[in-house]
Coordinates of N, CA and C in Angstrom, one line a residue:
X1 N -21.4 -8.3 -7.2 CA -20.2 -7.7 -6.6 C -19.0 -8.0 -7.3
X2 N -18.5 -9.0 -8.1 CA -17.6 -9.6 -8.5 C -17.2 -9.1 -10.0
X3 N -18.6 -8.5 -10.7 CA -18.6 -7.9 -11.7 C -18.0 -6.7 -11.6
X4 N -18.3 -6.0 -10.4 CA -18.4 -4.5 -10.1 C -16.6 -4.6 -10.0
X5 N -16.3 -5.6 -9.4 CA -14.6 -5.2 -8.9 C -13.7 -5.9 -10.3
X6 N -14.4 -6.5 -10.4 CA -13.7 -7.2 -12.0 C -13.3 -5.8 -13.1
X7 N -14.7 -4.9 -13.0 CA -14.4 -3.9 -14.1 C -13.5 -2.7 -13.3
X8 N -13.6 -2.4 -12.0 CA -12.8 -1.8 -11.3 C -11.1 -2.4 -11.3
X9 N -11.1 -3.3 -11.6 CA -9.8 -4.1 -11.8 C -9.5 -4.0 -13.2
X10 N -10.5 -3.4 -14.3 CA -9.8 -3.5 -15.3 C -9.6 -2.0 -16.0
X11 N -10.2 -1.1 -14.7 CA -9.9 0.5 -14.8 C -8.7 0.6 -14.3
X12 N -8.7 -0.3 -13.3 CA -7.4 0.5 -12.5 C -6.1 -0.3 -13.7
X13 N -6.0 -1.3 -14.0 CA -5.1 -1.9 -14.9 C -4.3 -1.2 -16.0
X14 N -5.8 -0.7 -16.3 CA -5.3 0.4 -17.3 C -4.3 1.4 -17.3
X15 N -4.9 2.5 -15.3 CA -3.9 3.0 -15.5 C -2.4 2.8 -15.1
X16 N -2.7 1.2 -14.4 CA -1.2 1.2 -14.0 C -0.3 0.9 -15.3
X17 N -0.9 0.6 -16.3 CA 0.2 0.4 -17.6 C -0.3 1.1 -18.4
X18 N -0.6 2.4 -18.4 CA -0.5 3.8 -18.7 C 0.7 3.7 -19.6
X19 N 1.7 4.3 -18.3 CA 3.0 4.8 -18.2 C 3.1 6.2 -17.8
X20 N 1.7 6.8 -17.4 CA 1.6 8.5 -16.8 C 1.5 8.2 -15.5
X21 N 1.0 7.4 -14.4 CA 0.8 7.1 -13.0 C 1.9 7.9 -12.9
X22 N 2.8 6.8 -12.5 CA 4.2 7.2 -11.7 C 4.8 8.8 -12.0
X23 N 4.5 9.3 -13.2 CA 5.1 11.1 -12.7 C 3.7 11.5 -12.1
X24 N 2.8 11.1 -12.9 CA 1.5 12.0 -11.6 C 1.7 11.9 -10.2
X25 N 1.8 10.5 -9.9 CA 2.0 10.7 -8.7 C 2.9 11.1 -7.9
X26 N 4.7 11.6 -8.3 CA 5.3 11.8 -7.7 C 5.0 13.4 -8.3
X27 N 4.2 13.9 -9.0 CA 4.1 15.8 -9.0 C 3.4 15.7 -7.8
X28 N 2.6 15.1 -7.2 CA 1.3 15.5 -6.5 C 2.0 15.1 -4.6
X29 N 3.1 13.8 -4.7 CA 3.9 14.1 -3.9 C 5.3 15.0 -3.5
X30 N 5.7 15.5 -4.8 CA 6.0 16.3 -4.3 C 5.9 18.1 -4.2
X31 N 4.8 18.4 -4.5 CA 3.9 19.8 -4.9 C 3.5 19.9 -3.1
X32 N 2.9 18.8 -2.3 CA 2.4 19.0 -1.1 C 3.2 18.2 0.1
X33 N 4.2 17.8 -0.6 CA 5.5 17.2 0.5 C 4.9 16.1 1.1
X34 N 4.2 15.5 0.6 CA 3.6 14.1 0.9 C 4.8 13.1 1.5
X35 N 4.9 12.1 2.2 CA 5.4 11.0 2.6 C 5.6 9.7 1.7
X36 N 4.6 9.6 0.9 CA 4.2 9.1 0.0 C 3.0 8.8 -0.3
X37 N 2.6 7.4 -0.7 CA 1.5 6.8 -1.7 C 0.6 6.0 -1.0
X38 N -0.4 5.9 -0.6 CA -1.7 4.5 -0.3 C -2.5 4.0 -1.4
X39 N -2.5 2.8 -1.8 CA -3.2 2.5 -2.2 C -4.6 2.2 -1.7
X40 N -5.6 2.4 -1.6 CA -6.7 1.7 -1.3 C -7.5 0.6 -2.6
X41 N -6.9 -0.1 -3.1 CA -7.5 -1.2 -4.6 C -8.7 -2.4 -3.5
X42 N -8.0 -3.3 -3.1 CA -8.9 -3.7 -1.7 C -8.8 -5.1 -2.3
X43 N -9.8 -5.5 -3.4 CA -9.7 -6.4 -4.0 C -9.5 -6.8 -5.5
X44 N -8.4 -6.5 -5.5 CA -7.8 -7.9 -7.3 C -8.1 -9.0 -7.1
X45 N -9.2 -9.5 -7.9 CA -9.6 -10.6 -7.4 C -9.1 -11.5 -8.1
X46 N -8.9 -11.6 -9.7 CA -8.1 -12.6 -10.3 C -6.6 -11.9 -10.6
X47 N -6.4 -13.6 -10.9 CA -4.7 -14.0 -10.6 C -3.9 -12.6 -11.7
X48 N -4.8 -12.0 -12.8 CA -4.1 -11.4 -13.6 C -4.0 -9.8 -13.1
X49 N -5.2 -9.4 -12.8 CA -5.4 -8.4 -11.4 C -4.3 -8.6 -10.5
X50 N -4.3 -8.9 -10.2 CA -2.8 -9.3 -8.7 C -1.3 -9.0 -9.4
X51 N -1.3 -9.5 -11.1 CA 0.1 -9.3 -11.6 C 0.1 -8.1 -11.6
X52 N -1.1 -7.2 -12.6 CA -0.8 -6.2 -12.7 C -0.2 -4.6 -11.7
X53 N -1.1 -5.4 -10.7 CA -1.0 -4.3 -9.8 C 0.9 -4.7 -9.4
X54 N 0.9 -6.0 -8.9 CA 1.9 -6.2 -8.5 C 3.2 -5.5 -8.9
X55 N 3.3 -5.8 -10.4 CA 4.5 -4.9 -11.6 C 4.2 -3.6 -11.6
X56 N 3.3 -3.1 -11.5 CA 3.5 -1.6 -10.6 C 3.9 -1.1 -9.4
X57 N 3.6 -1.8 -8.8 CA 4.1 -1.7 -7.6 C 5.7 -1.6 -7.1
X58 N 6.0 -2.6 -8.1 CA 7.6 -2.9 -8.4 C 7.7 -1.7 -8.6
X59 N 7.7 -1.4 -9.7 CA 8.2 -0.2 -11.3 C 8.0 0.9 -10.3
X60 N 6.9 1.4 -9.2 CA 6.9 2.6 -8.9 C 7.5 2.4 -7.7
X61 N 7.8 1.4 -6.8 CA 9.4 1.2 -5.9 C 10.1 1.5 -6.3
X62 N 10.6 1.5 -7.7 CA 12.1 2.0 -8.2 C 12.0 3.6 -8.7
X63 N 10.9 3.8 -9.4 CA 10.7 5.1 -9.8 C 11.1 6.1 -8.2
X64 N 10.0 6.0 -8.0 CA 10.5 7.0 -6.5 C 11.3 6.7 -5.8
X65 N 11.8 5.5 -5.6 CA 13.2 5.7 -4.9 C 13.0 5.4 -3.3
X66 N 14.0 6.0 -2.2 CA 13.8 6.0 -0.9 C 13.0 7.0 -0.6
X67 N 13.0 8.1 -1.7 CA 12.5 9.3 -0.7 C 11.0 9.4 -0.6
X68 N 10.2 8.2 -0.8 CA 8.5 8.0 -0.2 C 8.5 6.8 -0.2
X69 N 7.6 6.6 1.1 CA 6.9 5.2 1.4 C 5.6 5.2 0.5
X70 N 5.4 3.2 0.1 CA 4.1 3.3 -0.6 C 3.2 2.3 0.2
X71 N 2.1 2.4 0.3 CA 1.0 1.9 1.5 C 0.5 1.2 0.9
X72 N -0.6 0.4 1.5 CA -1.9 -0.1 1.2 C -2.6 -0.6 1.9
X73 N -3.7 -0.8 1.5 CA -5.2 -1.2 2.5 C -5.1 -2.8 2.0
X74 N -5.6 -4.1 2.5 CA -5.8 -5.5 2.1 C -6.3 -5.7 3.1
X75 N -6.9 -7.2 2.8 CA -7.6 -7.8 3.8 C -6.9 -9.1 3.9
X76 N -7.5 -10.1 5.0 CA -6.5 -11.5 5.1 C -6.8 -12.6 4.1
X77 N -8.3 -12.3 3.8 CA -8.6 -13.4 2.6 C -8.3 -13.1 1.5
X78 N -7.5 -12.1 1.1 CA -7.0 -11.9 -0.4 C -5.8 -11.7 -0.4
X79 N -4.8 -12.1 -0.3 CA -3.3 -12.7 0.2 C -2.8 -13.1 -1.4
X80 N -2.8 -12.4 -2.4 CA -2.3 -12.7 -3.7 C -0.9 -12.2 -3.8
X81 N -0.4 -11.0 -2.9 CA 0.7 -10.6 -3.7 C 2.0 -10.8 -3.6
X82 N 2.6 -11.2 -5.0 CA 3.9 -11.5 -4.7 C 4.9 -10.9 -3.4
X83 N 5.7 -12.1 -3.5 CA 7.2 -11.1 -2.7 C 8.0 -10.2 -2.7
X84 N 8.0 -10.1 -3.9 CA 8.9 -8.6 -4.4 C 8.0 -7.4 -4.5
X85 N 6.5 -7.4 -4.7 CA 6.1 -6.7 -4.6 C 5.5 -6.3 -3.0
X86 N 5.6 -7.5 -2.1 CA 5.1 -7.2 -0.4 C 6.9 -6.6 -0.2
X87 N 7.6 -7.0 -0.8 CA 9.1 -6.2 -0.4 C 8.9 -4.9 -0.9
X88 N 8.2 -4.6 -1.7 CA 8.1 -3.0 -2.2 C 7.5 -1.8 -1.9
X89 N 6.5 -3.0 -0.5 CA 5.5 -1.7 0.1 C 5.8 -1.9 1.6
X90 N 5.9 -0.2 1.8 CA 6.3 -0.2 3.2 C 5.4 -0.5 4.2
X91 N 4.5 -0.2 3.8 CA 3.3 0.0 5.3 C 2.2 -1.1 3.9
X92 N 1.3 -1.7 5.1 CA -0.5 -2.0 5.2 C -0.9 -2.0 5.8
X93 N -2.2 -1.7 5.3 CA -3.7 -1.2 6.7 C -4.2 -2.5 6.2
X94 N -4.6 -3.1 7.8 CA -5.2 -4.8 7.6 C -6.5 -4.2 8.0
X95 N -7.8 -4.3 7.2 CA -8.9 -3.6 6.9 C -9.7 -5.1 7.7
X96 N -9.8 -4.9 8.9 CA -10.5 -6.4 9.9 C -11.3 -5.7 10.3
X97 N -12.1 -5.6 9.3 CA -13.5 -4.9 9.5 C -14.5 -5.6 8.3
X98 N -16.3 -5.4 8.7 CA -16.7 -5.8 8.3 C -16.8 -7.7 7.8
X99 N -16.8 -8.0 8.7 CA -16.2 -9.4 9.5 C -16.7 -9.7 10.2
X100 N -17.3 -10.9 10.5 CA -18.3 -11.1 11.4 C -17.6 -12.7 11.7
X101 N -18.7 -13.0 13.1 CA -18.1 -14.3 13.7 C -19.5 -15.3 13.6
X102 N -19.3 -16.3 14.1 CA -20.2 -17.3 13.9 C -21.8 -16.6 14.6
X103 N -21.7 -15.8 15.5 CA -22.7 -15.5 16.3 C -23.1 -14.1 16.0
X104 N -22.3 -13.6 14.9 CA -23.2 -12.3 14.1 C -22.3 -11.3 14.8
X105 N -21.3 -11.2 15.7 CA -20.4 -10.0 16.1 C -19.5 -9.5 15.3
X106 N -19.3 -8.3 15.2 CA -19.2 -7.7 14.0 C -17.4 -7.2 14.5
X107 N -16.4 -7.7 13.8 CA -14.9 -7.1 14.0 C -14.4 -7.5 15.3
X108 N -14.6 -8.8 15.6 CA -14.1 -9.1 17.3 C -12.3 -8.8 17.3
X109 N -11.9 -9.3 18.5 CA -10.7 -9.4 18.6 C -10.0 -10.4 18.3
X110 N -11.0 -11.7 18.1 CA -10.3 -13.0 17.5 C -10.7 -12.7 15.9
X111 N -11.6 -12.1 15.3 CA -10.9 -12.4 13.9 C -9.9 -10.6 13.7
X112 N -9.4 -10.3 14.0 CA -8.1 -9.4 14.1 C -7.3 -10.0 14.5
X113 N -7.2 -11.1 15.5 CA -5.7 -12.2 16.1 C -5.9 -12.8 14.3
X114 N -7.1 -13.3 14.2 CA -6.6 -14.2 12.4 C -6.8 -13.4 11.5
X115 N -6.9 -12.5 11.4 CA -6.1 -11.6 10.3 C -4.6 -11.3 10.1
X116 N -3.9 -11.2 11.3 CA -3.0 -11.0 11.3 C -2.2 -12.1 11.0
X117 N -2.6 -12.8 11.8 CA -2.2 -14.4 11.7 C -1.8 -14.7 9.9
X118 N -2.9 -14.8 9.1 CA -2.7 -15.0 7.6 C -1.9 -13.9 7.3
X119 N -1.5 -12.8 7.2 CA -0.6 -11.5 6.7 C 0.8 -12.7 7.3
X120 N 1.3 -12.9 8.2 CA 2.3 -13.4 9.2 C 2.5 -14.7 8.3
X121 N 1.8 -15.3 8.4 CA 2.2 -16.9 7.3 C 2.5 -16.7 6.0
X122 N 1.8 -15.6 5.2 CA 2.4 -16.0 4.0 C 3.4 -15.2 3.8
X123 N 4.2 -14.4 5.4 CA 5.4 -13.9 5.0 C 5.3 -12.3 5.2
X124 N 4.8 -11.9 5.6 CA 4.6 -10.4 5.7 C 5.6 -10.0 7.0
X125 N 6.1 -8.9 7.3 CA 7.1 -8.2 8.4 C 5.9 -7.9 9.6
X126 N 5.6 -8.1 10.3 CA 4.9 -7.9 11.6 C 4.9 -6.1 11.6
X127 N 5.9 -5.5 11.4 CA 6.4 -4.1 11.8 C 5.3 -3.3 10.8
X128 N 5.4 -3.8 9.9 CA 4.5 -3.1 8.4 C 3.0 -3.3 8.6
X129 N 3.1 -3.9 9.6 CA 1.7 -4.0 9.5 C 0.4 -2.8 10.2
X130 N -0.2 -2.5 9.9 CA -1.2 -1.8 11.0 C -2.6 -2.4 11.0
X131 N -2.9 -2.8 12.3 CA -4.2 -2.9 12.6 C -5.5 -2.5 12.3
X132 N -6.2 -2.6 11.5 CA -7.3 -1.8 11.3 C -8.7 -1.7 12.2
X133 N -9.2 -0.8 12.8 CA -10.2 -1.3 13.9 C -11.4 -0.1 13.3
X134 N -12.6 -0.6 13.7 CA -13.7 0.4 13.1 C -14.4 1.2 14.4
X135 N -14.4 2.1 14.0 CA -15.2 2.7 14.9 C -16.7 3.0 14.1
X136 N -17.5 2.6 13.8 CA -18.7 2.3 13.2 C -18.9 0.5 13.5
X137 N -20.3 0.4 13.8 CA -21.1 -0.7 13.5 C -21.6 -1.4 12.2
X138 N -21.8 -2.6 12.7 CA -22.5 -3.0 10.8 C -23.4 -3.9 11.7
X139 N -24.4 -4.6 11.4 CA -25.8 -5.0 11.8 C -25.0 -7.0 11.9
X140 N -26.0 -7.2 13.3 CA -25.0 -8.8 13.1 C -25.6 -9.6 11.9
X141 N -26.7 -9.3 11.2 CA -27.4 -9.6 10.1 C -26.4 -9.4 8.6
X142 N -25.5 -8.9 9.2 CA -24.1 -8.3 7.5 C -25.2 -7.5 6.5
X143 N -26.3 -6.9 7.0 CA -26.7 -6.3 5.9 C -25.9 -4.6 5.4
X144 N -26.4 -4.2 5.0 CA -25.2 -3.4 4.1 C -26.0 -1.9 4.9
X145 N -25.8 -1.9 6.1 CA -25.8 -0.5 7.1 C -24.4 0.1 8.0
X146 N -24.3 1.1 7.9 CA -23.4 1.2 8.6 C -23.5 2.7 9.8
X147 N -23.3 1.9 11.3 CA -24.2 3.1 12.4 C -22.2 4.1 13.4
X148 N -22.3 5.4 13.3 CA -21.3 5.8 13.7 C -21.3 5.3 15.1
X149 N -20.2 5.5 16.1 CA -19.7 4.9 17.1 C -20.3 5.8 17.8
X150 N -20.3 7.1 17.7 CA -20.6 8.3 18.8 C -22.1 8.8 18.8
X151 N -22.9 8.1 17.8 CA -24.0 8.2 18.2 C -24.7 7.2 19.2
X152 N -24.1 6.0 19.3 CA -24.9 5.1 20.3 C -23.9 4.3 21.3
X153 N -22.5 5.0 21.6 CA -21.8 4.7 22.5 C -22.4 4.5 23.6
X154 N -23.7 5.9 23.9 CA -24.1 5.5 25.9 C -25.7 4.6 25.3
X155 N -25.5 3.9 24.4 CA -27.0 3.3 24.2 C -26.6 1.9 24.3
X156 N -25.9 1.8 23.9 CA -25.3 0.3 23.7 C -25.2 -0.8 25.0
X157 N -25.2 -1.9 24.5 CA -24.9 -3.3 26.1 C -23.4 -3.1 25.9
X158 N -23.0 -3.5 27.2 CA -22.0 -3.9 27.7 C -21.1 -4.7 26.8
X159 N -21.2 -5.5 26.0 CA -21.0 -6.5 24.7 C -21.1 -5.6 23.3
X160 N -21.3 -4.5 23.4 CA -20.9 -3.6 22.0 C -22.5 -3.7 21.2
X161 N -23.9 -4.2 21.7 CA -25.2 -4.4 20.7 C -25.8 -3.2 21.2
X162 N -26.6 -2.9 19.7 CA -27.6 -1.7 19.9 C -28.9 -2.3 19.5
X163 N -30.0 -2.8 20.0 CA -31.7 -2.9 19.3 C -31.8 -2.0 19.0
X164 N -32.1 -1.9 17.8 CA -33.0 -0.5 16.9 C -34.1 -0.8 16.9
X165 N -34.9 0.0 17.4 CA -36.4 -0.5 17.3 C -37.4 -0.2 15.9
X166 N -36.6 0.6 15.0 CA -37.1 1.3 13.8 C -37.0 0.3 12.5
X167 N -35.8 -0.5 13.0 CA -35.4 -1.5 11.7 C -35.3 -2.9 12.1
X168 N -35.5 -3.2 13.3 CA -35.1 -4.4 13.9 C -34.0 -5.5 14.1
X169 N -32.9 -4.1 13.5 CA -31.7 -4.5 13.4 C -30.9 -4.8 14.8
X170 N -29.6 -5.6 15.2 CA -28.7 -5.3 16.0 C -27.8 -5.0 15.7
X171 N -27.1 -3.9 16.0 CA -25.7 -3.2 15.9 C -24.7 -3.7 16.7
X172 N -23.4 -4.1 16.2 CA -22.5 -4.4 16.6 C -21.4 -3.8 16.5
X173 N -21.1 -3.3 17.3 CA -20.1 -2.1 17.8 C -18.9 -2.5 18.3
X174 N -17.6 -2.3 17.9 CA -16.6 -2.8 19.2 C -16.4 -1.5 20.3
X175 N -16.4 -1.8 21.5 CA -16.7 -1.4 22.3 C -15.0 -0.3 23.0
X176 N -14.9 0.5 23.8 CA -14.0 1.1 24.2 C -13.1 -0.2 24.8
X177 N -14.0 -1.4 25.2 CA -12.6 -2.1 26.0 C -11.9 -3.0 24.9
X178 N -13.0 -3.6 23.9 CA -12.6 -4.0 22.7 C -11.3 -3.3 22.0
X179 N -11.8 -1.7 21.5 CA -10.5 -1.1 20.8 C -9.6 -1.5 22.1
X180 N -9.3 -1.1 23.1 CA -8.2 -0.8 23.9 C -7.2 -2.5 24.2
X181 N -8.1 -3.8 24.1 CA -7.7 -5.1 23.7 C -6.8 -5.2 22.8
X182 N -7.2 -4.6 21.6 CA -6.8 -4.8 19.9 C -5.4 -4.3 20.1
X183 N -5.5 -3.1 20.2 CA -4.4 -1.8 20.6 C -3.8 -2.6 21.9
X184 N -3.5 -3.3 22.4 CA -2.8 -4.1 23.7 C -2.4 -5.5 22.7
X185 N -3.0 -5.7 21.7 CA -2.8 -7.0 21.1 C -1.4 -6.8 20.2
X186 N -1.7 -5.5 19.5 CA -0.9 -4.8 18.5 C 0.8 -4.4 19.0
X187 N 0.6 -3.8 20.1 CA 1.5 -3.6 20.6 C 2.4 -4.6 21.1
X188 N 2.2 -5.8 21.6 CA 2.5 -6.7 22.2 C 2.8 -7.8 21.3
X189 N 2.3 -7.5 20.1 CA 3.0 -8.3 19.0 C 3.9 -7.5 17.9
X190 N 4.4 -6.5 18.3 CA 5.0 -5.6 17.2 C 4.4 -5.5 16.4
X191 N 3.3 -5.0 15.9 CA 2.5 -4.7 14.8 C 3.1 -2.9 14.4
X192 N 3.5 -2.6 13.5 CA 3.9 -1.3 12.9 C 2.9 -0.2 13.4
X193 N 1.4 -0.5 14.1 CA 0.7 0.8 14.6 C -1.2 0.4 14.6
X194 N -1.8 1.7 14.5 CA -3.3 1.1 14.4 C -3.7 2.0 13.0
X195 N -4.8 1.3 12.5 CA -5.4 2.3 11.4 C -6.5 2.6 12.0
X196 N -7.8 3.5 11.8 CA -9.0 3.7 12.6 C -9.8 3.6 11.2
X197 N -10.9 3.5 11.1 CA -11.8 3.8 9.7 C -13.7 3.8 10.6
X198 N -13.6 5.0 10.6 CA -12.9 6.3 10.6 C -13.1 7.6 11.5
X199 N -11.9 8.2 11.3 CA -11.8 9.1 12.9 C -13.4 10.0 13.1
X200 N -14.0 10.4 12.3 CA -15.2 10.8 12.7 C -16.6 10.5 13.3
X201 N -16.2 8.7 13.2 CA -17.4 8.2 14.3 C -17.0 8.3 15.3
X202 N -15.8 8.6 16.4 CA -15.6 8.8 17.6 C -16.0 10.2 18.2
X203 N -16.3 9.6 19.3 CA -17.0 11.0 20.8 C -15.6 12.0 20.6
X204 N -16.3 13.4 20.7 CA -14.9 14.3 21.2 C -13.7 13.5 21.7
X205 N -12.2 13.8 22.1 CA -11.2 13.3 22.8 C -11.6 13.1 24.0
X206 N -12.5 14.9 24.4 CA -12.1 14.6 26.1 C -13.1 13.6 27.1
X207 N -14.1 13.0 25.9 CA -15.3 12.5 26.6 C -14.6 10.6 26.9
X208 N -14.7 10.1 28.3 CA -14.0 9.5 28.6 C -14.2 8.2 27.8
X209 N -15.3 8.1 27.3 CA -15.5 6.9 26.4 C -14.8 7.0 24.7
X210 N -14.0 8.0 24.5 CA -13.2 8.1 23.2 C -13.0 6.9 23.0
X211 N -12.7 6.1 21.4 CA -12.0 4.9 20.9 C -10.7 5.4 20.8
X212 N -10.2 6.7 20.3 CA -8.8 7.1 20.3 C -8.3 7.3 21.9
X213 N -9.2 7.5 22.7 CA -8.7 7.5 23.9 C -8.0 6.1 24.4
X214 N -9.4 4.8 24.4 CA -9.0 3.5 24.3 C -7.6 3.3 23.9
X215 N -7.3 4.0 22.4 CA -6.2 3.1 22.0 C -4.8 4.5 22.9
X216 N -4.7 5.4 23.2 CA -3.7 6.0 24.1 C -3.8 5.3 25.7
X217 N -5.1 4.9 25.7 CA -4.6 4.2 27.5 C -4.3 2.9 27.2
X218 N -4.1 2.3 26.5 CA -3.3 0.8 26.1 C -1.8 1.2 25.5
X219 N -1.3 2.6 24.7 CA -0.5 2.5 24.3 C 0.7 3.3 25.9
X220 N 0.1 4.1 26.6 CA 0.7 4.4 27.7 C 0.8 3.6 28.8
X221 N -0.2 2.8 28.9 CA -0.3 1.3 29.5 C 0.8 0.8 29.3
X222 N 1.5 0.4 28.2 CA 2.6 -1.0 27.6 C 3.5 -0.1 27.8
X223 N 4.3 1.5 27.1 CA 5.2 2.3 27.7 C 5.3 2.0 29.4
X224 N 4.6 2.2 30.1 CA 4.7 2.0 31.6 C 5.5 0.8 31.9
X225 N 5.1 -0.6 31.0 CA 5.1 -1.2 31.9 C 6.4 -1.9 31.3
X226 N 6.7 -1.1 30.3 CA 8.3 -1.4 29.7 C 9.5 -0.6 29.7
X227 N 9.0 0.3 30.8 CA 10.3 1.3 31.7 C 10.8 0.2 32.3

């Protein structure tokens, strides 16, 4: 795995010191009136990875100017990036997924409270931030499966587990009260919003067990009770 993102970090390097990124990306923002830019990189794993990205990051904060925000996806255990360049990006998606706890549950609400927690220490804006919550399962085994939310929403325990009897696996799911906690946690700590990954494992809207539903009856919940 280390290999794989090492050479991924030395593709992406390349193009950030190109010198063609930044007009590509601002034809393509503004051809379709984009907002702006997300990065999804995920992991720079070494210290020189982290610069590079970083001085881009910079260089294309000033290239574009105010008129687009630039994003990105990170996680809590890879907390490399400078300050000028965490000053440079407007938004991040805190990816608190794929995360397991001592007891094999997969994305609880306490490692989202410490996710956030590390973004918050080494200096990040609370507002910028967004929550990331999955609506898909991963097995409490961490093996490398992943089960949609809307296929075993009415199959599942009470505690978010599915027995598969085909693979022997257990699925760990966060559950409708789970999302609707997170989204209650987020809000209540000024967090900038939620991210979902991703909107097509959830039930239709109108089926009462939605995860997007979850997170609107926590967010009309906290409106209520802050009239």
């Amino acid at each position: 795995w280390n290999e794989q993102m090492y050479d991924l970090a030395d593709r992406n390097t390349a193009a950030f010191e190109s010198g063609k990124l930044e007009n590509e990306i601002k034809t393509v923002l503004q051809k379709y009136d984009f907002d702006g830019v997300f990065f999804d990189y995920e992991f720079p794993l070494r210290n020189k990875d982290w610069k590079a990205f970083d001085k881009f990051i910079i260089g294309l904060d000033d290239f574009l100017g105010d008129d687009y925000l630039i994003g990105m996806s990170m996680v809590g255990w890879n907390l490399k990036q400078s300050k000028e360049a965490m000053e440079s990006t407007d938004m991040f998606e805190v990816m608190s997924y794929d995360l397991w706890d001592d007891d094999g549950n997969h994305a609880t609400t306490q490692i989202a409270k410490d996710d956030i927690k590390q973004f918050v220490e080494k200096g990040y804006d609370k507002a910028k931030l967004d929550l990331g919550v999955p609506f898909y399962a991963r097995p409490t085994t961490e093996e490398a499966y992943w089960y949609d939310y809307k296929a075993y929403y009415d199959k599942m325990s009470d505690d978010g587990l599915y027995q598969d009897a085909e693979t022997g696996l257990t699925f760990s799911f966060n559950t409708y009260d789970v999302i609707k906690e997170k989204t209650q946690y987020a809000l209540e700590n000024g967090l900038g919003g939620m991210m979902i990954w991703h909107y097509a494992c959830d039930v239709p809207a109108d089926n009462e067990n939605s995860l997007f539903g979850a997170i609107d009856s926590a967010k009309q919940e906290f409106i209520k009770s802050n009239n």
